[in-house]
Coordinates of N, CA and C in Angstrom, one line a residue:
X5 N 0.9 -1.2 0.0 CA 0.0 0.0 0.0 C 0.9 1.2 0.0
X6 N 0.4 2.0 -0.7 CA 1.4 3.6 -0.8 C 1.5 4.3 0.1
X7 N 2.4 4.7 0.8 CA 2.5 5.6 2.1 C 1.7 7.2 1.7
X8 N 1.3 7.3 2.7 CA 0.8 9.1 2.2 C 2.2 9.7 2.5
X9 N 1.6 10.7 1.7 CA 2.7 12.1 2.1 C 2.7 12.7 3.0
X10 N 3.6 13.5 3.8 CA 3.5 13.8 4.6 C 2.9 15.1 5.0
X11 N 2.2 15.4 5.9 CA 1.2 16.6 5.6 C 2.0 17.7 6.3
X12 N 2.4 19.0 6.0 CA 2.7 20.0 6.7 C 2.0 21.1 6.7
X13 N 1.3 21.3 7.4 CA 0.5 22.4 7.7 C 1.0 23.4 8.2
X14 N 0.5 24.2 7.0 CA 0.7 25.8 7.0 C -0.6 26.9 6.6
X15 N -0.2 28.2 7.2 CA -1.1 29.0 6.8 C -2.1 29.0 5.5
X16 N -1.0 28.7 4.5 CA -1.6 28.6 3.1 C -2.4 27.6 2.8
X17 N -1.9 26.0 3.6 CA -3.1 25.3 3.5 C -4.3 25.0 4.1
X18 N -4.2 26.3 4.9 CA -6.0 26.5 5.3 C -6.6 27.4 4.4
X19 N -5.6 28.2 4.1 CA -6.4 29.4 3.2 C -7.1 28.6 1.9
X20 N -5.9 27.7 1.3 CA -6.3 27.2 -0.2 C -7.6 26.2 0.1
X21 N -7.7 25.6 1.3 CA -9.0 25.0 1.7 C -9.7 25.7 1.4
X22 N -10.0 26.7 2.0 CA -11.5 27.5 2.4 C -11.9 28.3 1.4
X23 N -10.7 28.4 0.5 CA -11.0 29.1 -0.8 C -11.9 27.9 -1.5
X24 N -11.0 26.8 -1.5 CA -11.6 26.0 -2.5 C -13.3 25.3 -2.1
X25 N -13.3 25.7 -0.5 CA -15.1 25.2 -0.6 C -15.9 26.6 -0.4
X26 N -15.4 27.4 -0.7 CA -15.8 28.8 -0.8 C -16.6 29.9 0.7
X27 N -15.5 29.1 1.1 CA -15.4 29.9 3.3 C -14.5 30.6 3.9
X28 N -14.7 31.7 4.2 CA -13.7 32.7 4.6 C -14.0 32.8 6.5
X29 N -13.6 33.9 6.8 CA -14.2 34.3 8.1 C -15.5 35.5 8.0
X30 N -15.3 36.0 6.9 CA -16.2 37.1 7.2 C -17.7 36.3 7.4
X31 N -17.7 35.2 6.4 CA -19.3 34.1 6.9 C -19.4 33.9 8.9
X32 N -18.3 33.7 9.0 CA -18.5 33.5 10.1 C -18.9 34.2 11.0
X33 N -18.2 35.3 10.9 CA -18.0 36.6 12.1 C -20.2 37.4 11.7
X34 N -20.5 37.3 10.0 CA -21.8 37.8 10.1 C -22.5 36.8 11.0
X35 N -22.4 35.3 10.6 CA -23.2 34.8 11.3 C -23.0 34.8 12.8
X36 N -22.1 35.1 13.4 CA -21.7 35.4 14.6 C -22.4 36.4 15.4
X37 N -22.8 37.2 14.3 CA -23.2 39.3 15.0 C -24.4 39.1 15.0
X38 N -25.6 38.0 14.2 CA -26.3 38.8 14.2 C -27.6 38.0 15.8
X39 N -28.7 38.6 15.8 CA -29.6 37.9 17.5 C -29.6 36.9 17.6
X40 N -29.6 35.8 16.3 CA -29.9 34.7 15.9 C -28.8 33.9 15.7
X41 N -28.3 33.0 16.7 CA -27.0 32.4 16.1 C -26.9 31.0 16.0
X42 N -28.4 30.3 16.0 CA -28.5 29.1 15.8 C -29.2 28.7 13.9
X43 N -28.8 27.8 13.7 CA -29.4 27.1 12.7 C -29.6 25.7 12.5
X44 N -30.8 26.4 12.8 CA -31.9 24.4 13.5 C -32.4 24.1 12.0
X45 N -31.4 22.3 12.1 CA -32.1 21.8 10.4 C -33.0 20.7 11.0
X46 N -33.6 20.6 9.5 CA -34.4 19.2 9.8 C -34.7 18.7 8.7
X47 N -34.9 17.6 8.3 CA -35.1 16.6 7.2 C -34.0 16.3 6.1
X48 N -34.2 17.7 5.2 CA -32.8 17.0 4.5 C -31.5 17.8 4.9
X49 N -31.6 19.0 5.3 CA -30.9 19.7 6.0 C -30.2 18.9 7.5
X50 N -30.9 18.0 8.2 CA -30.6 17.0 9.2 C -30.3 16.1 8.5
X51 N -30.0 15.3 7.6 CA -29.5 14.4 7.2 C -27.7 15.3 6.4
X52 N -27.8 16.2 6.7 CA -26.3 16.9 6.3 C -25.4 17.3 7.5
X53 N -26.2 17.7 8.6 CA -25.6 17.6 9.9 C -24.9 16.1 10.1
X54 N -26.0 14.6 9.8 CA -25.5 13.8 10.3 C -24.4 13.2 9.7
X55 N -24.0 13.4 8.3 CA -23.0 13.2 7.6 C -21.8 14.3 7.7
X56 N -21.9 15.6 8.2 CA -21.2 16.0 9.4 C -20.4 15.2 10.0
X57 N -21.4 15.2 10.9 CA -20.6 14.7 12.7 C -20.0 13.0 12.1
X58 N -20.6 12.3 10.9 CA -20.0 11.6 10.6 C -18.3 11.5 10.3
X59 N -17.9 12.5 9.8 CA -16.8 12.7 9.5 C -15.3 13.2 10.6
X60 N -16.5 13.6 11.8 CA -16.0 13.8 13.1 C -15.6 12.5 13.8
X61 N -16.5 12.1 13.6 CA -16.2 10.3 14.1 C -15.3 9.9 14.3
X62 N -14.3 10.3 13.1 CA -13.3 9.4 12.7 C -12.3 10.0 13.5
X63 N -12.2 10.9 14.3 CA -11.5 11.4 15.3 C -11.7 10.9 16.9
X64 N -10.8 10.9 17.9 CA -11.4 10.2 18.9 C -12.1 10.8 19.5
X65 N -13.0 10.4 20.6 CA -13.9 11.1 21.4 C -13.2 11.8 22.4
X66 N -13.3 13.0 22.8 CA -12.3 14.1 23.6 C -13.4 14.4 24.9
X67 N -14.5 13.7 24.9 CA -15.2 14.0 26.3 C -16.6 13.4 26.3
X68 N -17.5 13.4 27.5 CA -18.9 13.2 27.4 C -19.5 13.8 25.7
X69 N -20.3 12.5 25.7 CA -21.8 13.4 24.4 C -21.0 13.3 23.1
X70 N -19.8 11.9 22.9 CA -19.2 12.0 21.7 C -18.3 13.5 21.4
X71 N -17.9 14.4 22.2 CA -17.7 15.0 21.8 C -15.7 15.3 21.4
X72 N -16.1 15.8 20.0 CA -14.6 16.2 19.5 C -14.4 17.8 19.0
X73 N -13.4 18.1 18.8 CA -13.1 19.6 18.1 C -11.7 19.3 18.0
X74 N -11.7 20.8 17.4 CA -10.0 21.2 17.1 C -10.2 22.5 16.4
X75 N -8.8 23.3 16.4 CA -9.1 24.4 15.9 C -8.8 25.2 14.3
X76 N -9.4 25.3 13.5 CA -8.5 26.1 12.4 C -8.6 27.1 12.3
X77 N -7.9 27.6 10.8 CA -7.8 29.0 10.5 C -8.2 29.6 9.3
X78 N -9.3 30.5 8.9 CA -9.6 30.4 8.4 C -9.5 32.3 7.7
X79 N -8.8 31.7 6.2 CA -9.0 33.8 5.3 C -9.8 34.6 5.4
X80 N -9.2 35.9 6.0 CA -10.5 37.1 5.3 C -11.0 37.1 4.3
X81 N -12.2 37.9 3.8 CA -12.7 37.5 2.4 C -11.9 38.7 1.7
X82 N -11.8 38.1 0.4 CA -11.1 38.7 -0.6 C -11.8 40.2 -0.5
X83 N -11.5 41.4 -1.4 CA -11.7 42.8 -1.9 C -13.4 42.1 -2.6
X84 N -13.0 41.5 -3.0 CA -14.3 41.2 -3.9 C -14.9 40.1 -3.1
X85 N -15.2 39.6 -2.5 CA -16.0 38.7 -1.3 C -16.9 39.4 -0.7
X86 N -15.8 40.2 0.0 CA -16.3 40.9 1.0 C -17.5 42.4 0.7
X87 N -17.4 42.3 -0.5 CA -18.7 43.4 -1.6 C -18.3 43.6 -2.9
X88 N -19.4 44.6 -3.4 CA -19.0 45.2 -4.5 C -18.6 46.8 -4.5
X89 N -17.4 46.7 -5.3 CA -16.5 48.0 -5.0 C -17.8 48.9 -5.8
X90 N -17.4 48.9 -7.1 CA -18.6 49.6 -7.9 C -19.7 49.7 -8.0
X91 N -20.6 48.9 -7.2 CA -21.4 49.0 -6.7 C -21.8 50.1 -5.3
X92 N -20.9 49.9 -4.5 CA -20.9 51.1 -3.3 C -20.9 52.2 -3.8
X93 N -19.6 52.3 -4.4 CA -19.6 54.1 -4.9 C -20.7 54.5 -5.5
X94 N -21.3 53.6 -6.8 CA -22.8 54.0 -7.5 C -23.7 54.6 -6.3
X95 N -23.7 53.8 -5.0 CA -24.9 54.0 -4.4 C -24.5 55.1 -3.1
X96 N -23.0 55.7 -3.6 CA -22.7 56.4 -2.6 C -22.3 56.3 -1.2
X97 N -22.1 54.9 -0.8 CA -21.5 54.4 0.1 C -19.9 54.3 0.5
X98 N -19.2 54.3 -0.8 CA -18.1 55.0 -0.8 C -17.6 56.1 -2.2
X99 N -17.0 56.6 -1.8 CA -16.1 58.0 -2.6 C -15.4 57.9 -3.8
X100 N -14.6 56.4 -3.3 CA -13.7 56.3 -4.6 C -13.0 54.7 -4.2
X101 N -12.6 54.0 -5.2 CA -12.1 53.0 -5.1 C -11.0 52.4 -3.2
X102 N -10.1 54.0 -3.7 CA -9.7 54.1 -2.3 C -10.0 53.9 -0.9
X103 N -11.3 54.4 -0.7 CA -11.9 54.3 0.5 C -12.6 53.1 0.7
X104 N -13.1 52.2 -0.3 CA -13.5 51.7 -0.1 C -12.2 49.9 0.1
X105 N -11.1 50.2 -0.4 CA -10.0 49.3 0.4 C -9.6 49.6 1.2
X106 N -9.8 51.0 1.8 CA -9.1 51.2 3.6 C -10.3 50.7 4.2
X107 N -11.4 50.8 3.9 CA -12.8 50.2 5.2 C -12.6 48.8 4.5
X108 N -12.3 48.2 3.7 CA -12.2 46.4 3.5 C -10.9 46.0 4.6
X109 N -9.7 46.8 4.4 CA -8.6 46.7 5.3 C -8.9 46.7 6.9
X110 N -9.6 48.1 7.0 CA -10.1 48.4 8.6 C -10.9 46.9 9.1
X111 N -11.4 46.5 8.2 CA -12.9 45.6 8.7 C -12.3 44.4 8.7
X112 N -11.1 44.2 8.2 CA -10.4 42.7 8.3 C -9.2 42.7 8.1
X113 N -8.8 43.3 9.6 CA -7.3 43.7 9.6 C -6.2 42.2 9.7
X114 N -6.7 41.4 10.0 CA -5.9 39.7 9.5 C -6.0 39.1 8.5
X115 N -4.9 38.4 8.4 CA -5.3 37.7 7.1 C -6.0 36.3 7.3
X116 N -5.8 36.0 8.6 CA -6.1 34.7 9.1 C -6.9 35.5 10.6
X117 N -8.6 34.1 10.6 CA -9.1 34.2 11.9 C -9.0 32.8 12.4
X118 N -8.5 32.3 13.4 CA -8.9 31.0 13.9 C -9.9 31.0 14.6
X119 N -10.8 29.4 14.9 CA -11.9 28.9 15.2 C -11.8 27.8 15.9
X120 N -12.7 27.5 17.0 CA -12.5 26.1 17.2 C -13.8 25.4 16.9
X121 N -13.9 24.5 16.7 CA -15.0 24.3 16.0 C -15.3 22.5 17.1
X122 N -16.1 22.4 17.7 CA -16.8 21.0 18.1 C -18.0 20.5 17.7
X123 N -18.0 19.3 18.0 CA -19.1 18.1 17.9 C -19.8 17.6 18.8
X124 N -20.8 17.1 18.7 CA -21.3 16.6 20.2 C -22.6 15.8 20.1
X125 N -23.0 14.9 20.5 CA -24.4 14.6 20.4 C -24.9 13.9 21.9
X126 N -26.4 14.1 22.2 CA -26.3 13.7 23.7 C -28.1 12.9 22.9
X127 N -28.3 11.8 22.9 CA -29.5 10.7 22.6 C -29.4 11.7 21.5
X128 N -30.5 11.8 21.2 CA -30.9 12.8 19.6 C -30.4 13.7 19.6
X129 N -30.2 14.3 20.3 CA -29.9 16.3 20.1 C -28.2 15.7 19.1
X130 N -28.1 16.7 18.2 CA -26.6 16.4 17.7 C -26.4 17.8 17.7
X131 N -25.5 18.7 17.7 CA -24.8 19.9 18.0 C -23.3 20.1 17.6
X132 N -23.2 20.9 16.4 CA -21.9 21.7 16.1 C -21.4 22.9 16.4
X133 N -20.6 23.4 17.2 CA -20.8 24.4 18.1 C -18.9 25.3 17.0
X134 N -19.5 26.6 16.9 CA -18.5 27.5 16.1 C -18.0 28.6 17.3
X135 N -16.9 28.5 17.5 CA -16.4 29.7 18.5 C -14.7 30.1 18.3
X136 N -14.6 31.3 19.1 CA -13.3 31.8 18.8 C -12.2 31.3 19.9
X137 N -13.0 30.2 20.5 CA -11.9 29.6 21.7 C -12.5 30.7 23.1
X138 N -13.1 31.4 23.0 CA -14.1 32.0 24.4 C -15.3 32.2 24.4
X139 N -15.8 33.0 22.8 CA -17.2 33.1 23.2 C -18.0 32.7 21.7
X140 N -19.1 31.9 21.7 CA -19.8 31.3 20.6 C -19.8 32.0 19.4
X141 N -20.2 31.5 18.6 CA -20.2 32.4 17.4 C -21.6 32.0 16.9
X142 N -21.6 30.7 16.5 CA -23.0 30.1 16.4 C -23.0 28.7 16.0
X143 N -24.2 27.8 16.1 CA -24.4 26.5 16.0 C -25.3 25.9 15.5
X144 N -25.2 24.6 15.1 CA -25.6 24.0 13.8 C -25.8 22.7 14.8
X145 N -27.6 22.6 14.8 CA -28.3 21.8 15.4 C -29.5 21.3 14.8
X146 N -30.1 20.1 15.4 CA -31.3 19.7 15.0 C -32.3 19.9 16.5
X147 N -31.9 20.7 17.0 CA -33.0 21.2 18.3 C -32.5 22.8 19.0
X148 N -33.8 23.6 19.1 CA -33.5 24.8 19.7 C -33.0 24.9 21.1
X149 N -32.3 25.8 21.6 CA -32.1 25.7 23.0 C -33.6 27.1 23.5
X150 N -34.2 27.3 22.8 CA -35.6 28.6 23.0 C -36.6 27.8 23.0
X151 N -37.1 27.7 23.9 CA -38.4 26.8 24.4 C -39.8 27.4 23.3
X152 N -39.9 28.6 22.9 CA -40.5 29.3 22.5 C -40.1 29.5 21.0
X153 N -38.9 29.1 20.5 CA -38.7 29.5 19.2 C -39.9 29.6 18.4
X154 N -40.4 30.1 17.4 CA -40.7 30.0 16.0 C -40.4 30.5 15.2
X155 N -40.0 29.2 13.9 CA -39.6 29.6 12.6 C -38.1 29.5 12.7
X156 N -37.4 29.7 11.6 CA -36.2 29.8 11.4 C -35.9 31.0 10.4
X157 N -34.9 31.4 10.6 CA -34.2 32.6 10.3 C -32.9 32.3 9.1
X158 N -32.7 31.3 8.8 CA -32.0 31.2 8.1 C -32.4 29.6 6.9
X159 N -32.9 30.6 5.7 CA -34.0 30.0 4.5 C -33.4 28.1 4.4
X160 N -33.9 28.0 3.8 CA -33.5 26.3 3.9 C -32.7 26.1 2.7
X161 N -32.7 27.0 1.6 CA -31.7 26.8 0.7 C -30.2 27.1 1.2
X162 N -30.5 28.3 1.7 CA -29.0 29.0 2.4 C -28.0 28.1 3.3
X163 N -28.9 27.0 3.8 CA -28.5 26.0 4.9 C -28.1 25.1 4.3
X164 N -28.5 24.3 3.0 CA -28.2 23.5 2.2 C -26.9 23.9 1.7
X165 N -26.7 24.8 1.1 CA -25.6 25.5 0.5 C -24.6 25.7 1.6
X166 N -24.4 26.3 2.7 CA -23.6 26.4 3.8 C -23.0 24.7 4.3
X167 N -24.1 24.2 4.3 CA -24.2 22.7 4.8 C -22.7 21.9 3.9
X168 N -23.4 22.4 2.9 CA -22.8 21.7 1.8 C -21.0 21.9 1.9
X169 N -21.0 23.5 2.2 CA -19.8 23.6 1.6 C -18.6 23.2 3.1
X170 N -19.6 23.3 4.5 CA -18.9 22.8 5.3 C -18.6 21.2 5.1
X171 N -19.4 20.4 4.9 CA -19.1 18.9 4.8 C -18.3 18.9 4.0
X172 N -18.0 19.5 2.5 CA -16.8 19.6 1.5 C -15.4 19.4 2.6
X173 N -15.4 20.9 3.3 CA -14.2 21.5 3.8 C -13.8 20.6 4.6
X174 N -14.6 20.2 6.0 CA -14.2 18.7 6.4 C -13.7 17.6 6.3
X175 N -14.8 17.6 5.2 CA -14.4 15.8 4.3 C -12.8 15.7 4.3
X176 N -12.6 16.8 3.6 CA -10.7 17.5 3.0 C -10.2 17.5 4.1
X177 N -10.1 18.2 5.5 CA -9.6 18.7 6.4 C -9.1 17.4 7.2
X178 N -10.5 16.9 7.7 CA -10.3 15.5 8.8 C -9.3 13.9 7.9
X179 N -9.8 14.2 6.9 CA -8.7 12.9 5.9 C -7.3 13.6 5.9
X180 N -7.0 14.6 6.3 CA -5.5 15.5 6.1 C -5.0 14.9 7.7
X181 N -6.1 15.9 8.5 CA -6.1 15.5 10.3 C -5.3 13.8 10.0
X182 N -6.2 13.0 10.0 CA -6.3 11.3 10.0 C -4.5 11.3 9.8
X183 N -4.0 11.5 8.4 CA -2.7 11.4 7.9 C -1.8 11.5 8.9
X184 N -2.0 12.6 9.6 CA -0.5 13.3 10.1 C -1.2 13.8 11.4
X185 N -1.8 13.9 12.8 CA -2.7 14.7 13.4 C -1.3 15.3 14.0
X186 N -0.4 14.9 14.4 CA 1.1 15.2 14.9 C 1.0 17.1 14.5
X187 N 1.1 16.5 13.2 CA 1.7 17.7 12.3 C 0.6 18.6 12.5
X188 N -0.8 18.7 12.5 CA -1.6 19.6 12.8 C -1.0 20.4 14.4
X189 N -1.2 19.5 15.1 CA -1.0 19.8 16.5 C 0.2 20.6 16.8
X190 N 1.2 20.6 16.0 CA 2.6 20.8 16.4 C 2.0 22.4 15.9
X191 N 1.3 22.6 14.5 CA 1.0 23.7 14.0 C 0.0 24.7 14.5
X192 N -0.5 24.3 15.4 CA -1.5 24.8 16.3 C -1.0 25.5 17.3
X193 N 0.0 24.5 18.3 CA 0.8 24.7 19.0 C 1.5 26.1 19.1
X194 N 2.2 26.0 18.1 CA 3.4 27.1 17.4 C 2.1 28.6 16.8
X195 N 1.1 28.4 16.6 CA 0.7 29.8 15.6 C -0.5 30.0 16.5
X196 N -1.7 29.0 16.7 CA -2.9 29.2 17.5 C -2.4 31.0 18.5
X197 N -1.2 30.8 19.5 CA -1.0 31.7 20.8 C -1.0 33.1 20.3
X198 N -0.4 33.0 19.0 CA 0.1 34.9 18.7 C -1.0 35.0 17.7
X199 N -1.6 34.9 17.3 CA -2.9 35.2 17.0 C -3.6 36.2 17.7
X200 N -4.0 37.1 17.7 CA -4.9 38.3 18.2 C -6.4 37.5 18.3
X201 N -7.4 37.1 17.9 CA -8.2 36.3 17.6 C -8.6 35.3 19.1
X202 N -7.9 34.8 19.4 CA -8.1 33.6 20.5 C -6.9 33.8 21.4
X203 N -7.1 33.5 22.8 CA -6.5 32.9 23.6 C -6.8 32.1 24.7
X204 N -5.9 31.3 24.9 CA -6.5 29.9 25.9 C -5.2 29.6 26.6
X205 N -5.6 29.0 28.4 CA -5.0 28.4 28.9 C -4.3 26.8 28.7
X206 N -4.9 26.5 27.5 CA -5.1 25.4 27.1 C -5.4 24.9 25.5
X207 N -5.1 24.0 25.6 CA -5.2 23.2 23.7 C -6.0 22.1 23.4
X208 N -6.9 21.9 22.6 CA -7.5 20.5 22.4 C -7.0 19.8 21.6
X209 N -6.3 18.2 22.0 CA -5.3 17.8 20.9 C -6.2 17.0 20.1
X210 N -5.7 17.1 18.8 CA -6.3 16.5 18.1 C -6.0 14.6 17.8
X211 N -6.5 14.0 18.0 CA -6.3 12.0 18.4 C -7.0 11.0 17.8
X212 N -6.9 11.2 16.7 CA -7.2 10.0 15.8 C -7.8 8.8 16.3
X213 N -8.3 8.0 15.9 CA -8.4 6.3 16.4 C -7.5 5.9 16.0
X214 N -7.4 4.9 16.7 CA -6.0 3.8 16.4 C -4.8 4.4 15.9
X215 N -4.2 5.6 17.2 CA -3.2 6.5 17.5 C -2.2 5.6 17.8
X216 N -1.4 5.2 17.7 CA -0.1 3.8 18.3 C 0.5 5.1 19.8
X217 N 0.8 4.4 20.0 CA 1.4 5.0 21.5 C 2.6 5.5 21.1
X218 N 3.6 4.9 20.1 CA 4.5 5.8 19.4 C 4.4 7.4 19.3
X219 N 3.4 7.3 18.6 CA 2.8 8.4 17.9 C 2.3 9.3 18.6
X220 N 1.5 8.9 19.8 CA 0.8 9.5 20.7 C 1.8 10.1 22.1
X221 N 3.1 9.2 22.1 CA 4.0 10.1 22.7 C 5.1 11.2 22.0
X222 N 5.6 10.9 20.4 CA 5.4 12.0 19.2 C 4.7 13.7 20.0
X223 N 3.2 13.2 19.7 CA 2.2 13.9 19.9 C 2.2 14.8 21.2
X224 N 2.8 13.9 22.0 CA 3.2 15.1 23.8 C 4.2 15.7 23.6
X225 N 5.3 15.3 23.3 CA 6.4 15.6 23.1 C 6.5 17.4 22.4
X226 N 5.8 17.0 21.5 CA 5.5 18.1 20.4 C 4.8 19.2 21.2
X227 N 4.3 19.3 22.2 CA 3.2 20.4 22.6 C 4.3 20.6 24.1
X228 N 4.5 19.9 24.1 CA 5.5 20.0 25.8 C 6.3 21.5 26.0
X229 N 6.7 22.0 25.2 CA 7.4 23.4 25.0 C 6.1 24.5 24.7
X230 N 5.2 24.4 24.9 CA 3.7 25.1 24.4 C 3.7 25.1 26.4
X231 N 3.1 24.6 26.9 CA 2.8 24.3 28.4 C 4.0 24.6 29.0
X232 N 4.9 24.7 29.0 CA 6.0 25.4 29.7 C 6.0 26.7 29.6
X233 N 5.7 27.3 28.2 CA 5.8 28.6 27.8 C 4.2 29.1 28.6
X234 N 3.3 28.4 28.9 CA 1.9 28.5 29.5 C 2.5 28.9 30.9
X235 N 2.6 28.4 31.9 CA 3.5 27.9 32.9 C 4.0 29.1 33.2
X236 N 5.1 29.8 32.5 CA 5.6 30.6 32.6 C 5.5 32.1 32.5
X237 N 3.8 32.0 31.7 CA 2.7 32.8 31.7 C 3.8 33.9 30.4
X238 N 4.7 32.9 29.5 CA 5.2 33.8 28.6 C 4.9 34.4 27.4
X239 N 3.3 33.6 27.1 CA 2.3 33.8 25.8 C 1.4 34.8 26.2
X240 N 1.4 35.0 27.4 CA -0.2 36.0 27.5 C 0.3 37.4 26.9

């Protein structure tokens, strides 16, 4: 059988990800802002969650309720993503080409935002939960936590298409994870801290099934200089 290659994870290969299933941060951060931060599916839209957390599976369980995570990184949206240039000016929203790349710059002063992203399921409820490593962003469920909800807020095509292009990115991401999780982790380790975006006392490793104990001490080894620098309170 052919050995894989070995995966080295770098900035660029999150960006070329997210480009390629068409996910930046700015999706995130709107869906993040606005009163509504849940998106409750159901029928065929729940049948895309489940093929989801399917994919999560294949990583080990990190706690009660099945639950796993890990964190990425994901691009600002491009000049053109993020609107339409000629379009604003037409409508007088900006002045001149100019102004309108200093407020694209102001509004997305990184090129990279990280995320941590978990899994979870407790009997039926299943739950994907989007955060910046402190406070939610939003989540991708088949039950409301509003006793009271009615309706949903976000159209069912919109969900399908979102749905869609997260199981893409995944699918890609967790088969990379599986390959090498070392090499994720070691990369996490190293870039996750100076990030503006997140900070944590702490790391979620990422652990495969049928991790050899080799590998799994690899795996400590590699983050051991992370928790000293913690320790010594030299990252905050």
């Amino acid at each position: 059988m052919e050995r894989h290659k070995k995966t080295i994870f770098t900035r660029h290969l999150f960006i070329d990800l997210a480009k390629e299933c068409g996910l930046n941060a700015a999706i995130f951060e709107q869906l993040g802002s606005g009163r509504d931060t849940e998106i409750v599916v159901d029928n065929d839209t729940l049948k895309m969650l489940v093929k989801l957390q399917e994919q999560f599976a294949q990583l080990e369980e990190m706690g009660d309720n099945e639950y796993r995570g890990f964190y990425i990184e994901l691009p600002r949206p491009t000049q053109e993503e993020w609107g339409d240039c000629e379009a604003s000016i037409a409508d007088g929203e900006y002045e001149s080409t100019e102004e309108y790349l200093r407020d694209w710059e102001l509004s997305n002063p990184r090129e990279t935002v990280w995320y941590h992203i978990s899994s979870a399921r407790y009997r039926e409820n299943r739950t994907i939960q989007f955060t910046d490593g402190k406070h939610s962003y939003f989540t991708i469920a088949n039950y409301s936590r509003y006793i009271n909800r009615v309706g949903n807020n976000f159209p069912n095509e919109w969900q399908r298409d979102f749905l869609a292009k997260l199981t893409l990115y995944f699918h890609k991401l967790i088969d990379t994870i599986i390959q090498d999780p070392e090499e994720l982790n070691y990369y996490v380790a190293n870039h996750l801290f100076s990030a503006l975006s997140v900070w944590r006392p702490y790391i979620s490793l990422i652990i495969p099934l049928k991790l050899s104990s080799t590998s799994l001490k690899s795996l400590s080894s590699s983050l051991a200089s992370l928790f000293k620098l913690l320790y010594r309170g030299s990252i905050w």
